[in-house]
Coordinates of N, CA and C in Angstrom, one line a residue:
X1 N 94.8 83.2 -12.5 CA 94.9 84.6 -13.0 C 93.6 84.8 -13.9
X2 N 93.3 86.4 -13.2 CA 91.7 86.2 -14.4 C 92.0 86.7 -16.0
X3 N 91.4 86.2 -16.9 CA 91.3 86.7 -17.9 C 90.6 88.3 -18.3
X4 N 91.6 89.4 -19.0 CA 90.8 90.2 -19.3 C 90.1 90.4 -20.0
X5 N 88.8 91.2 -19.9 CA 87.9 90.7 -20.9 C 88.3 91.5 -22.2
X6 N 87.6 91.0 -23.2 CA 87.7 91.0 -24.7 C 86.7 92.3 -24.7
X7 N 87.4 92.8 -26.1 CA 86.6 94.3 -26.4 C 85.7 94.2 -26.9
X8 N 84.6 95.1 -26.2 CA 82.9 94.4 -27.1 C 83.2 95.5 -28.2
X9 N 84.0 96.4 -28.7 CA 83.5 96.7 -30.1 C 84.2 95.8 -30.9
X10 N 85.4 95.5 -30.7 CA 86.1 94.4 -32.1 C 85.1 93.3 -32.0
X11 N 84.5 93.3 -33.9 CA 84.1 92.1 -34.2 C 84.2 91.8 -35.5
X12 N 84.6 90.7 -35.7 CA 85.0 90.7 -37.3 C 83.3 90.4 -37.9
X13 N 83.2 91.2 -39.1 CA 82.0 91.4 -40.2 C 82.0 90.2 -40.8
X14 N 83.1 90.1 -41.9 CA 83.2 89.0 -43.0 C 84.4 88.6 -43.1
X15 N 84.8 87.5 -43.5 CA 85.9 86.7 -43.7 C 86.1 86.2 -44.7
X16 N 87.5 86.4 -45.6 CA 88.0 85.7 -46.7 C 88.5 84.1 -46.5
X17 N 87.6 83.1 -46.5 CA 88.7 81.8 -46.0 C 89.7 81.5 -46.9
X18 N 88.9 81.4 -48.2 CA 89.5 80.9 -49.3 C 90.8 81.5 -49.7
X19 N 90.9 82.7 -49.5 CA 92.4 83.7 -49.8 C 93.6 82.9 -49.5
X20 N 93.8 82.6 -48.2 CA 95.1 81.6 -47.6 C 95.2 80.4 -48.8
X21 N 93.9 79.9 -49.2 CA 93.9 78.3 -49.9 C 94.4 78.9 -51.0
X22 N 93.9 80.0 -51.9 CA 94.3 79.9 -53.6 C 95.1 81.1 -53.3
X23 N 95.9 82.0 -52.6 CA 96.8 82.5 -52.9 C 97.9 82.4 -51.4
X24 N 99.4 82.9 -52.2 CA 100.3 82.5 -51.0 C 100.3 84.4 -50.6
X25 N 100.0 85.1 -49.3 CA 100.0 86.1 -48.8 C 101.5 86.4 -48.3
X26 N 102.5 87.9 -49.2 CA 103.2 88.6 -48.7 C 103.7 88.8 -47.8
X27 N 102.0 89.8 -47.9 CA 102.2 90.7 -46.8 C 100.8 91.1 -46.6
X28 N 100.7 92.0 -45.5 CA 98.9 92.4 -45.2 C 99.3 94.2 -45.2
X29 N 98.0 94.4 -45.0 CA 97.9 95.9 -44.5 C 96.6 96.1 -44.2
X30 N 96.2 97.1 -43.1 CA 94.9 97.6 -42.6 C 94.6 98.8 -42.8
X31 N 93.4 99.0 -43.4 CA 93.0 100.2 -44.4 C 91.6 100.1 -43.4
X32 N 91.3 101.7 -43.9 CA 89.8 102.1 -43.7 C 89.2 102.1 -44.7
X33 N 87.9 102.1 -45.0 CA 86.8 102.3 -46.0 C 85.7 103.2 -45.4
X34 N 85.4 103.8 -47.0 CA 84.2 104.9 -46.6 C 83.2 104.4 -47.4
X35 N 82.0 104.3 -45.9 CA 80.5 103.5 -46.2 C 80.4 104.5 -46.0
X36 N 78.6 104.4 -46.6 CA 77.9 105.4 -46.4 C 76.9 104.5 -44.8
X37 N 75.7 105.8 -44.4 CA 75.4 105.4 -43.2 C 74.3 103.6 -43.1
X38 N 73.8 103.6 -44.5 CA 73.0 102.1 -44.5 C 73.9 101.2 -44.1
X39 N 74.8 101.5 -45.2 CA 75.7 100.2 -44.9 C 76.7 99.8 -43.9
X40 N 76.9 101.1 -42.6 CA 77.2 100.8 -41.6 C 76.1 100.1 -40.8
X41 N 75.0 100.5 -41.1 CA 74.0 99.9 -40.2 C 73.8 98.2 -40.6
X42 N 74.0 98.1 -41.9 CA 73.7 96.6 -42.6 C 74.8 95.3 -41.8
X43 N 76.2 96.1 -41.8 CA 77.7 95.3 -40.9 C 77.1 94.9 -39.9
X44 N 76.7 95.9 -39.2 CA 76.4 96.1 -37.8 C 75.8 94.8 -37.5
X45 N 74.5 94.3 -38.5 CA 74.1 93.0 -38.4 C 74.4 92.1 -38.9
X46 N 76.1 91.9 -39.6 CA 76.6 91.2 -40.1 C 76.4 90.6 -41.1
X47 N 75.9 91.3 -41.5 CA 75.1 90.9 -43.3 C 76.2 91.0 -44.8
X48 N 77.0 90.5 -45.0 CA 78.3 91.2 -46.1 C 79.1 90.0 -46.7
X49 N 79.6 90.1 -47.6 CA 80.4 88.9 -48.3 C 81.9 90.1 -49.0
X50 N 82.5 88.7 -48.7 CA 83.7 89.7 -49.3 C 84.6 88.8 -50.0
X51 N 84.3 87.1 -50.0 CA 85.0 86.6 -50.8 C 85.2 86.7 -52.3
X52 N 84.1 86.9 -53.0 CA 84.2 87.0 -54.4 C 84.9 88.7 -54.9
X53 N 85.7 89.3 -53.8 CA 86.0 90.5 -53.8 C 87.4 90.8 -53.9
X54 N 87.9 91.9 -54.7 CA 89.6 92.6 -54.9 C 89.6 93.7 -54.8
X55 N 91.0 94.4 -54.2 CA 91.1 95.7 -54.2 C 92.2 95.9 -55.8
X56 N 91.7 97.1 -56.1 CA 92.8 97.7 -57.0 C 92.9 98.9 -56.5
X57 N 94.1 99.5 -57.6 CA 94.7 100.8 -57.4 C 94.5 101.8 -58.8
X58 N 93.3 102.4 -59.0 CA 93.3 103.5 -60.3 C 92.7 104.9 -59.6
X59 N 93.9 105.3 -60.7 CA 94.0 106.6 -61.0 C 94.4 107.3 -59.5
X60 N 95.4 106.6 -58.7 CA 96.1 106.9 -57.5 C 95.1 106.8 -56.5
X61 N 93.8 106.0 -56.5 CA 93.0 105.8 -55.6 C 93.4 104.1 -55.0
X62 N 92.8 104.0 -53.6 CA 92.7 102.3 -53.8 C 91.4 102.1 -53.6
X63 N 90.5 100.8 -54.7 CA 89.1 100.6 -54.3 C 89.5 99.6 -54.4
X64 N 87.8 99.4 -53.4 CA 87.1 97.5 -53.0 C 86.5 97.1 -54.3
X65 N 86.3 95.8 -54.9 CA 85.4 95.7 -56.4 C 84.7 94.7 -55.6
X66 N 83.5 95.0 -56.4 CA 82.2 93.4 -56.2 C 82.5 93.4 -54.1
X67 N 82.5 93.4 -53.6 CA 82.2 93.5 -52.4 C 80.8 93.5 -52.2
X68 N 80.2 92.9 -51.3 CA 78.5 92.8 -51.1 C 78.0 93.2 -49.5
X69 N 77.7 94.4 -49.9 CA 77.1 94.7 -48.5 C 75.4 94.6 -48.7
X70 N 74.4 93.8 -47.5 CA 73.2 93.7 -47.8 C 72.7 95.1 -47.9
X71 N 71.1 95.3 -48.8 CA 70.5 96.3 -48.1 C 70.3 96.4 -47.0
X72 N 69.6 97.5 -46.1 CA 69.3 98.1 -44.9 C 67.8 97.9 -44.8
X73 N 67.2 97.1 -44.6 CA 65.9 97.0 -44.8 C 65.3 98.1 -44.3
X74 N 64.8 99.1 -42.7 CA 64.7 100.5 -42.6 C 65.5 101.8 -43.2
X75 N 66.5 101.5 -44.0 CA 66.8 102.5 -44.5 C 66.1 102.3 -46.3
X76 N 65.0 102.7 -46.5 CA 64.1 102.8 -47.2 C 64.2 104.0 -48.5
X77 N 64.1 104.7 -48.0 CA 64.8 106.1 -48.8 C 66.2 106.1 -49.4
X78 N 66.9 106.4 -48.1 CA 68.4 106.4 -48.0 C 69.1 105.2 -48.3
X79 N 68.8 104.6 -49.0 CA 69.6 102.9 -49.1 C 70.8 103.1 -50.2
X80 N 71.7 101.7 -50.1 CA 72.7 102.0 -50.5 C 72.8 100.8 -52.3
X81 N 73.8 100.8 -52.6 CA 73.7 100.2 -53.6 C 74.7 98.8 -53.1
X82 N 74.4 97.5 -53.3 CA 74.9 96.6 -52.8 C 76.3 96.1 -53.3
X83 N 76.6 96.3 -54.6 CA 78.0 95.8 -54.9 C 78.5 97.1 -55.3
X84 N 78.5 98.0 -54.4 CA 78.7 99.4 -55.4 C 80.6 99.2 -55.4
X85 N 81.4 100.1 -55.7 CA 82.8 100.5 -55.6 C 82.7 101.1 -53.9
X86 N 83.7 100.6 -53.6 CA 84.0 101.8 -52.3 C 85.4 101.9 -52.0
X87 N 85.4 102.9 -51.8 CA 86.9 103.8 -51.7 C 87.9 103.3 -50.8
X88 N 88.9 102.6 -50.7 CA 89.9 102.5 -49.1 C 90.9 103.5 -48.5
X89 N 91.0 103.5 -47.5 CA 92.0 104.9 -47.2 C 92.9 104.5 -46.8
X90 N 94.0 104.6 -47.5 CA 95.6 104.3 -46.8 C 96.4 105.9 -47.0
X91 N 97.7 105.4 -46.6 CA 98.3 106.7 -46.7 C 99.3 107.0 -48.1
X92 N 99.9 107.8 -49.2 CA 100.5 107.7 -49.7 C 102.0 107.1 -49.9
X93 N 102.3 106.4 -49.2 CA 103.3 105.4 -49.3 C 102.9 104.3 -49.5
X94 N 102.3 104.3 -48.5 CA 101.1 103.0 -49.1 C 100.9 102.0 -49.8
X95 N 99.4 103.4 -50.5 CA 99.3 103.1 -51.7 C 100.4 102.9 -53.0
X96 N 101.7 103.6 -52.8 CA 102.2 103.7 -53.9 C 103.4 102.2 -54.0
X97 N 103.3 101.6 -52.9 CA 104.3 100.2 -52.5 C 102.7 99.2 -52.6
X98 N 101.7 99.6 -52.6 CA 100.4 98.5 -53.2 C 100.8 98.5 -54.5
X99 N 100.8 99.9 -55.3 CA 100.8 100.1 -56.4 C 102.1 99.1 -57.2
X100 N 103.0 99.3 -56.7 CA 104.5 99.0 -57.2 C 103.9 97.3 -56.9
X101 N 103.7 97.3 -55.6 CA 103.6 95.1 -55.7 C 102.6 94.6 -57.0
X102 N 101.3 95.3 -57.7 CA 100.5 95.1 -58.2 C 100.9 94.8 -59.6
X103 N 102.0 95.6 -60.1 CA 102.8 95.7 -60.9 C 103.3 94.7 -61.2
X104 N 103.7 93.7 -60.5 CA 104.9 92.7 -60.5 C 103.8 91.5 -61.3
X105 N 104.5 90.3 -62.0 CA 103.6 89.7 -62.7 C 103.1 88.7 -61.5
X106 N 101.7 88.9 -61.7 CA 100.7 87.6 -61.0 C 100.3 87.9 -58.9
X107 N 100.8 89.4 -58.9 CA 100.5 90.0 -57.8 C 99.0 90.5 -58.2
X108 N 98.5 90.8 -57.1 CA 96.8 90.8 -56.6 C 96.7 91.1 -55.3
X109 N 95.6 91.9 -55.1 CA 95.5 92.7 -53.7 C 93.8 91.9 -53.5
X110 N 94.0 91.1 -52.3 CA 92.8 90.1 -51.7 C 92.5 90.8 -50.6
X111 N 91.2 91.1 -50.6 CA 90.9 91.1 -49.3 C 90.9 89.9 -47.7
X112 N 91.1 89.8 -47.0 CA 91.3 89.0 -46.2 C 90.6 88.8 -45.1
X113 N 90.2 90.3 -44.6 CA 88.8 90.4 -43.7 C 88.3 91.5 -42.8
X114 N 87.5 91.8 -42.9 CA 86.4 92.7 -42.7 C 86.1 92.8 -41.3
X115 N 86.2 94.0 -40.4 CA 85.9 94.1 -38.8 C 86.0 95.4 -38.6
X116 N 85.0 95.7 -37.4 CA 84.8 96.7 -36.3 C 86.1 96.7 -35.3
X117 N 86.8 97.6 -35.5 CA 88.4 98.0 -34.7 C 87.8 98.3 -33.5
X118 N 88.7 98.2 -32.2 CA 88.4 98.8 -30.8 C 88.2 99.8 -30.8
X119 N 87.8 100.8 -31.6 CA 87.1 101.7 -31.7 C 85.5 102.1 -32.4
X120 N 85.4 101.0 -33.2 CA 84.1 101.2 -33.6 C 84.3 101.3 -35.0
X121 N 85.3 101.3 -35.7 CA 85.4 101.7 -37.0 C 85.3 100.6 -37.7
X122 N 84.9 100.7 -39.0 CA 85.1 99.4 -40.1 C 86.8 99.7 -40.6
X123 N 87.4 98.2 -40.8 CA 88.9 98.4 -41.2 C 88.5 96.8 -42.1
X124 N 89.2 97.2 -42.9 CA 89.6 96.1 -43.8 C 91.3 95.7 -44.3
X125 N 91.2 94.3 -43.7 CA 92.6 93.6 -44.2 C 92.7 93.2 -45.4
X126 N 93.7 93.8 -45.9 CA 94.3 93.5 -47.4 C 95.3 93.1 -47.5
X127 N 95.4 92.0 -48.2 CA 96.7 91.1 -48.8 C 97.5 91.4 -50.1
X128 N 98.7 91.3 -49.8 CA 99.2 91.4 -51.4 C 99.9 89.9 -51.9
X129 N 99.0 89.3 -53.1 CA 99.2 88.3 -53.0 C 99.6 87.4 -54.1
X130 N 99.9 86.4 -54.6 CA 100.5 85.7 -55.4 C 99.3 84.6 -56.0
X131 N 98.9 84.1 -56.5 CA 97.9 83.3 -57.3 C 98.6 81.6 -57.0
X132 N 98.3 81.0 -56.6 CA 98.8 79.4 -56.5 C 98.4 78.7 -57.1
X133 N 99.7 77.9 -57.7 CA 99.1 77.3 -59.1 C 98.4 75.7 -58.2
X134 N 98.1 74.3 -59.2 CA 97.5 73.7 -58.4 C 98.1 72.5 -57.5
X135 N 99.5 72.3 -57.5 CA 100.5 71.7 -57.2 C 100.8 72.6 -55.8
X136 N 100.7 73.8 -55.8 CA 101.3 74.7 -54.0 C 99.8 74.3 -53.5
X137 N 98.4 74.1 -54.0 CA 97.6 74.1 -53.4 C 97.4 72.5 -52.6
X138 N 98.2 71.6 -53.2 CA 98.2 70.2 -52.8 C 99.2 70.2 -51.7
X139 N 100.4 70.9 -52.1 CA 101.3 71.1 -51.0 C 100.8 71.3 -49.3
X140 N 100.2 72.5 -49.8 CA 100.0 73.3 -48.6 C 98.9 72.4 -47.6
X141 N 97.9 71.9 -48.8 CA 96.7 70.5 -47.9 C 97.5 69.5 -47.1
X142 N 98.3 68.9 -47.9 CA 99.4 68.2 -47.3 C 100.1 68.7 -45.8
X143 N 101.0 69.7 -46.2 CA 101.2 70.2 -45.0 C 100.4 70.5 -43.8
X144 N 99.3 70.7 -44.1 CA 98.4 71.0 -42.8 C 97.7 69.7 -42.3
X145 N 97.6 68.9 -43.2 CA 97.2 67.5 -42.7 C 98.0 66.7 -41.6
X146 N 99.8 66.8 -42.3 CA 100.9 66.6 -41.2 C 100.8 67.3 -40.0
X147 N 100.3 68.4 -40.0 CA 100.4 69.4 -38.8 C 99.4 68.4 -37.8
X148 N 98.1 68.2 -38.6 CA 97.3 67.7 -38.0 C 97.7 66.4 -37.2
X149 N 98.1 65.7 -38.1 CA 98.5 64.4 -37.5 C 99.4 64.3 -36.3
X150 N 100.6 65.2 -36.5 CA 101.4 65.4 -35.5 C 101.0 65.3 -34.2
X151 N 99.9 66.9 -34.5 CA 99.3 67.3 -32.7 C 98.7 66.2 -32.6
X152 N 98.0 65.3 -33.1 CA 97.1 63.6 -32.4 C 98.0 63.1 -32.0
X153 N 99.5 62.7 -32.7 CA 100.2 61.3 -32.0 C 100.8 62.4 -30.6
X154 N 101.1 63.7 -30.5 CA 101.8 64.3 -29.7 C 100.8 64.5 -28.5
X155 N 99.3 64.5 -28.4 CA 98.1 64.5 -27.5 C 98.1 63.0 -27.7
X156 N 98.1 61.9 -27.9 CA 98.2 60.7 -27.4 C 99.6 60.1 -26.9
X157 N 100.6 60.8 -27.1 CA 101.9 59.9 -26.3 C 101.9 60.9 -25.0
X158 N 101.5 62.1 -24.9 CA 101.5 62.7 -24.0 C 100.7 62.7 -22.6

Protein backbone atom coordinates (compact mmCIF):
# COMPACT_ATOMS: atom_id res chain seq x y z
CA UNK A 1 0.00 0.00 0.00
CA UNK A 2 1.59 3.38 -0.99
CA UNK A 3 2.01 5.91 1.58
CA UNK A 4 0.32 9.26 1.08
CA UNK A 5 2.41 11.90 0.91
CA UNK A 6 2.78 14.43 3.79
CA UNK A 7 1.75 18.13 3.32
CA UNK A 8 4.64 20.27 2.30
CA UNK A 9 3.07 23.24 4.11
CA UNK A 10 2.71 21.67 7.71
CA UNK A 11 5.93 22.29 9.53
CA UNK A 12 6.40 22.72 12.92
CA UNK A 13 8.53 26.24 13.74
CA UNK A 14 9.40 25.69 17.52
CA UNK A 15 8.85 23.24 20.12
CA UNK A 16 8.12 23.36 23.87
CA UNK A 17 10.00 20.04 25.18
CA UNK A 18 10.22 20.94 28.57
CA UNK A 19 6.25 21.78 29.00
CA UNK A 20 5.27 17.88 29.24
CA UNK A 21 8.48 17.45 31.95
CA UNK A 22 7.58 20.57 34.41
CA UNK A 23 3.91 20.71 33.90
CA UNK A 24 1.01 18.07 33.89
CA UNK A 25 -1.19 19.30 30.55
CA UNK A 26 -5.23 19.47 30.82
CA UNK A 27 -5.93 20.22 27.99
CA UNK A 28 -4.64 21.99 24.65
CA UNK A 29 -6.10 24.40 22.21
CA UNK A 30 -4.98 25.82 18.72
CA UNK A 31 -5.01 29.46 18.35
CA UNK A 32 -3.71 31.86 15.67
CA UNK A 33 -1.34 34.67 16.12
CA UNK A 34 -0.86 38.07 14.45
CA UNK A 35 2.82 38.51 13.08
CA UNK A 36 3.70 41.14 11.41
CA UNK A 37 5.36 40.42 7.72
CA UNK A 38 9.40 40.10 9.10
CA UNK A 39 8.52 37.81 11.35
CA UNK A 40 6.63 35.57 9.09
CA UNK A 41 9.51 35.68 6.84
CA UNK A 42 12.03 34.91 10.04
CA UNK A 43 9.56 31.27 10.92
CA UNK A 44 9.78 30.60 7.56
CA UNK A 45 13.54 29.95 8.25
CA UNK A 46 12.88 28.49 11.45
CA UNK A 47 14.55 30.91 13.47
CA UNK A 48 12.23 31.20 17.04
CA UNK A 49 12.19 29.94 20.62
CA UNK A 50 9.27 29.53 22.49
CA UNK A 51 10.31 27.76 25.49
CA UNK A 52 11.05 30.48 27.98
CA UNK A 53 7.46 31.69 26.84
CA UNK A 54 3.42 32.07 28.44
CA UNK A 55 0.31 32.99 27.27
CA UNK A 56 -1.97 35.16 29.50
CA UNK A 57 -5.30 36.60 29.33
CA UNK A 58 -5.57 40.77 30.05
CA UNK A 59 -7.98 42.90 29.61
CA UNK A 60 -10.17 40.16 27.59
CA UNK A 61 -7.26 39.78 25.18
CA UNK A 62 -5.09 36.52 24.90
CA UNK A 63 -1.19 37.25 24.53
CA UNK A 64 2.16 35.43 23.82
CA UNK A 65 4.90 36.91 26.59
CA UNK A 66 8.83 36.68 25.98
CA UNK A 67 8.40 34.63 22.87
CA UNK A 68 11.55 35.03 20.50
CA UNK A 69 11.23 35.55 17.05
CA UNK A 70 14.72 36.21 15.17
CA UNK A 71 15.33 39.40 13.24
CA UNK A 72 14.78 39.34 9.42
CA UNK A 73 18.06 40.11 8.28
CA UNK A 74 16.62 41.73 4.63
CA UNK A 75 13.93 43.18 6.31
CA UNK A 76 16.11 46.15 7.18
CA UNK A 77 13.69 49.02 7.45
CA UNK A 78 10.67 47.11 8.19
CA UNK A 79 12.00 44.88 10.98
CA UNK A 80 10.30 43.61 13.81
CA UNK A 81 10.96 43.78 17.49
CA UNK A 82 12.17 40.24 18.82
CA UNK A 83 10.47 39.55 22.11
CA UNK A 84 7.70 41.91 21.45
CA UNK A 85 3.90 40.83 22.95
CA UNK A 86 1.87 39.28 20.18
CA UNK A 87 -1.73 38.99 20.21
CA UNK A 88 -3.51 35.21 19.86
CA UNK A 89 -6.84 34.75 18.23
CA UNK A 90 -9.32 32.48 19.72
CA UNK A 91 -12.94 32.75 19.86
CA UNK A 92 -14.96 34.15 22.90
CA UNK A 93 -15.71 31.13 24.63
CA UNK A 94 -12.56 30.37 24.45
CA UNK A 95 -10.95 32.81 25.82
CA UNK A 96 -13.32 33.06 28.62
CA UNK A 97 -12.88 28.93 29.71
CA UNK A 98 -8.79 30.07 29.34
CA UNK A 99 -9.74 32.79 31.35
CA UNK A 100 -11.86 30.79 34.12
CA UNK A 101 -8.83 27.70 34.06
CA UNK A 102 -6.24 30.61 34.77
CA UNK A 103 -8.10 31.52 37.72
CA UNK A 104 -7.91 28.23 39.48
CA UNK A 105 -4.80 28.14 41.88
CA UNK A 106 -1.42 27.09 40.09
CA UNK A 107 -3.08 26.96 36.47
CA UNK A 108 -0.84 28.46 33.58
CA UNK A 109 -1.31 28.73 29.92
CA UNK A 110 2.21 27.02 28.16
CA UNK A 111 2.78 27.11 25.04
CA UNK A 112 3.48 23.83 23.49
CA UNK A 113 4.32 24.40 19.86
CA UNK A 114 4.58 26.51 17.09
CA UNK A 115 3.70 25.42 13.15
CA UNK A 116 2.71 26.30 9.61
CA UNK A 117 -1.06 24.52 9.36
CA UNK A 118 -1.95 22.82 5.87
CA UNK A 119 -2.70 25.92 4.92
CA UNK A 120 0.24 28.08 5.39
CA UNK A 121 -0.84 29.78 8.50
CA UNK A 122 1.19 30.16 11.75
CA UNK A 123 -1.02 28.38 14.68
CA UNK A 124 0.10 28.00 18.04
CA UNK A 125 -0.66 25.13 20.60
CA UNK A 126 -1.52 26.12 24.05
CA UNK A 127 -1.76 24.18 27.18
CA UNK A 128 -3.67 24.78 30.20
CA UNK A 129 -1.48 23.56 32.67
CA UNK A 130 -0.66 22.60 36.28
CA UNK A 131 3.06 23.30 37.65
CA UNK A 132 4.68 19.76 38.91
CA UNK A 133 6.05 19.73 42.00
CA UNK A 134 9.43 17.64 42.20
CA UNK A 135 8.19 14.24 43.35
CA UNK A 136 5.38 14.00 39.88
CA UNK A 137 8.64 15.00 38.06
CA UNK A 138 10.49 11.75 39.32
CA UNK A 139 7.33 9.87 38.94
CA UNK A 140 6.72 10.58 35.44
CA UNK A 141 10.95 9.86 34.62
CA UNK A 142 10.24 6.63 36.21
CA UNK A 143 7.33 5.92 34.35
CA UNK A 144 8.84 6.42 31.07
CA UNK A 145 11.84 4.57 31.82
CA UNK A 146 9.46 1.39 32.55
CA UNK A 147 7.85 2.09 29.29
CA UNK A 148 11.17 1.88 27.98
CA UNK A 149 12.21 -1.14 29.38
CA UNK A 150 9.19 -2.93 28.66
CA UNK A 151 9.36 -2.30 24.66
CA UNK A 152 13.34 -3.98 24.97
CA UNK A 153 12.31 -7.21 26.91
CA UNK A 154 8.95 -7.21 24.50
CA UNK A 155 11.45 -6.63 21.12
CA UNK A 156 13.76 -9.36 22.60
CA UNK A 157 11.30 -12.19 23.60
CA UNK A 158 9.59 -11.41 20.40
Amino acid sequence: MAKKPENPNYKVIAENRRARFDYAIESDLEVGIILEGSEVKSLRSGQSNIAESYAEVKDGELWLVNSYIAPYAQAKTFGHEEKRRRKLLASKRELSRLWNATQREGMTLVPLVMYFNHKGFVKLKIGVAKGKKAQDKRETSAKRDWNRQKQRLLKQNG
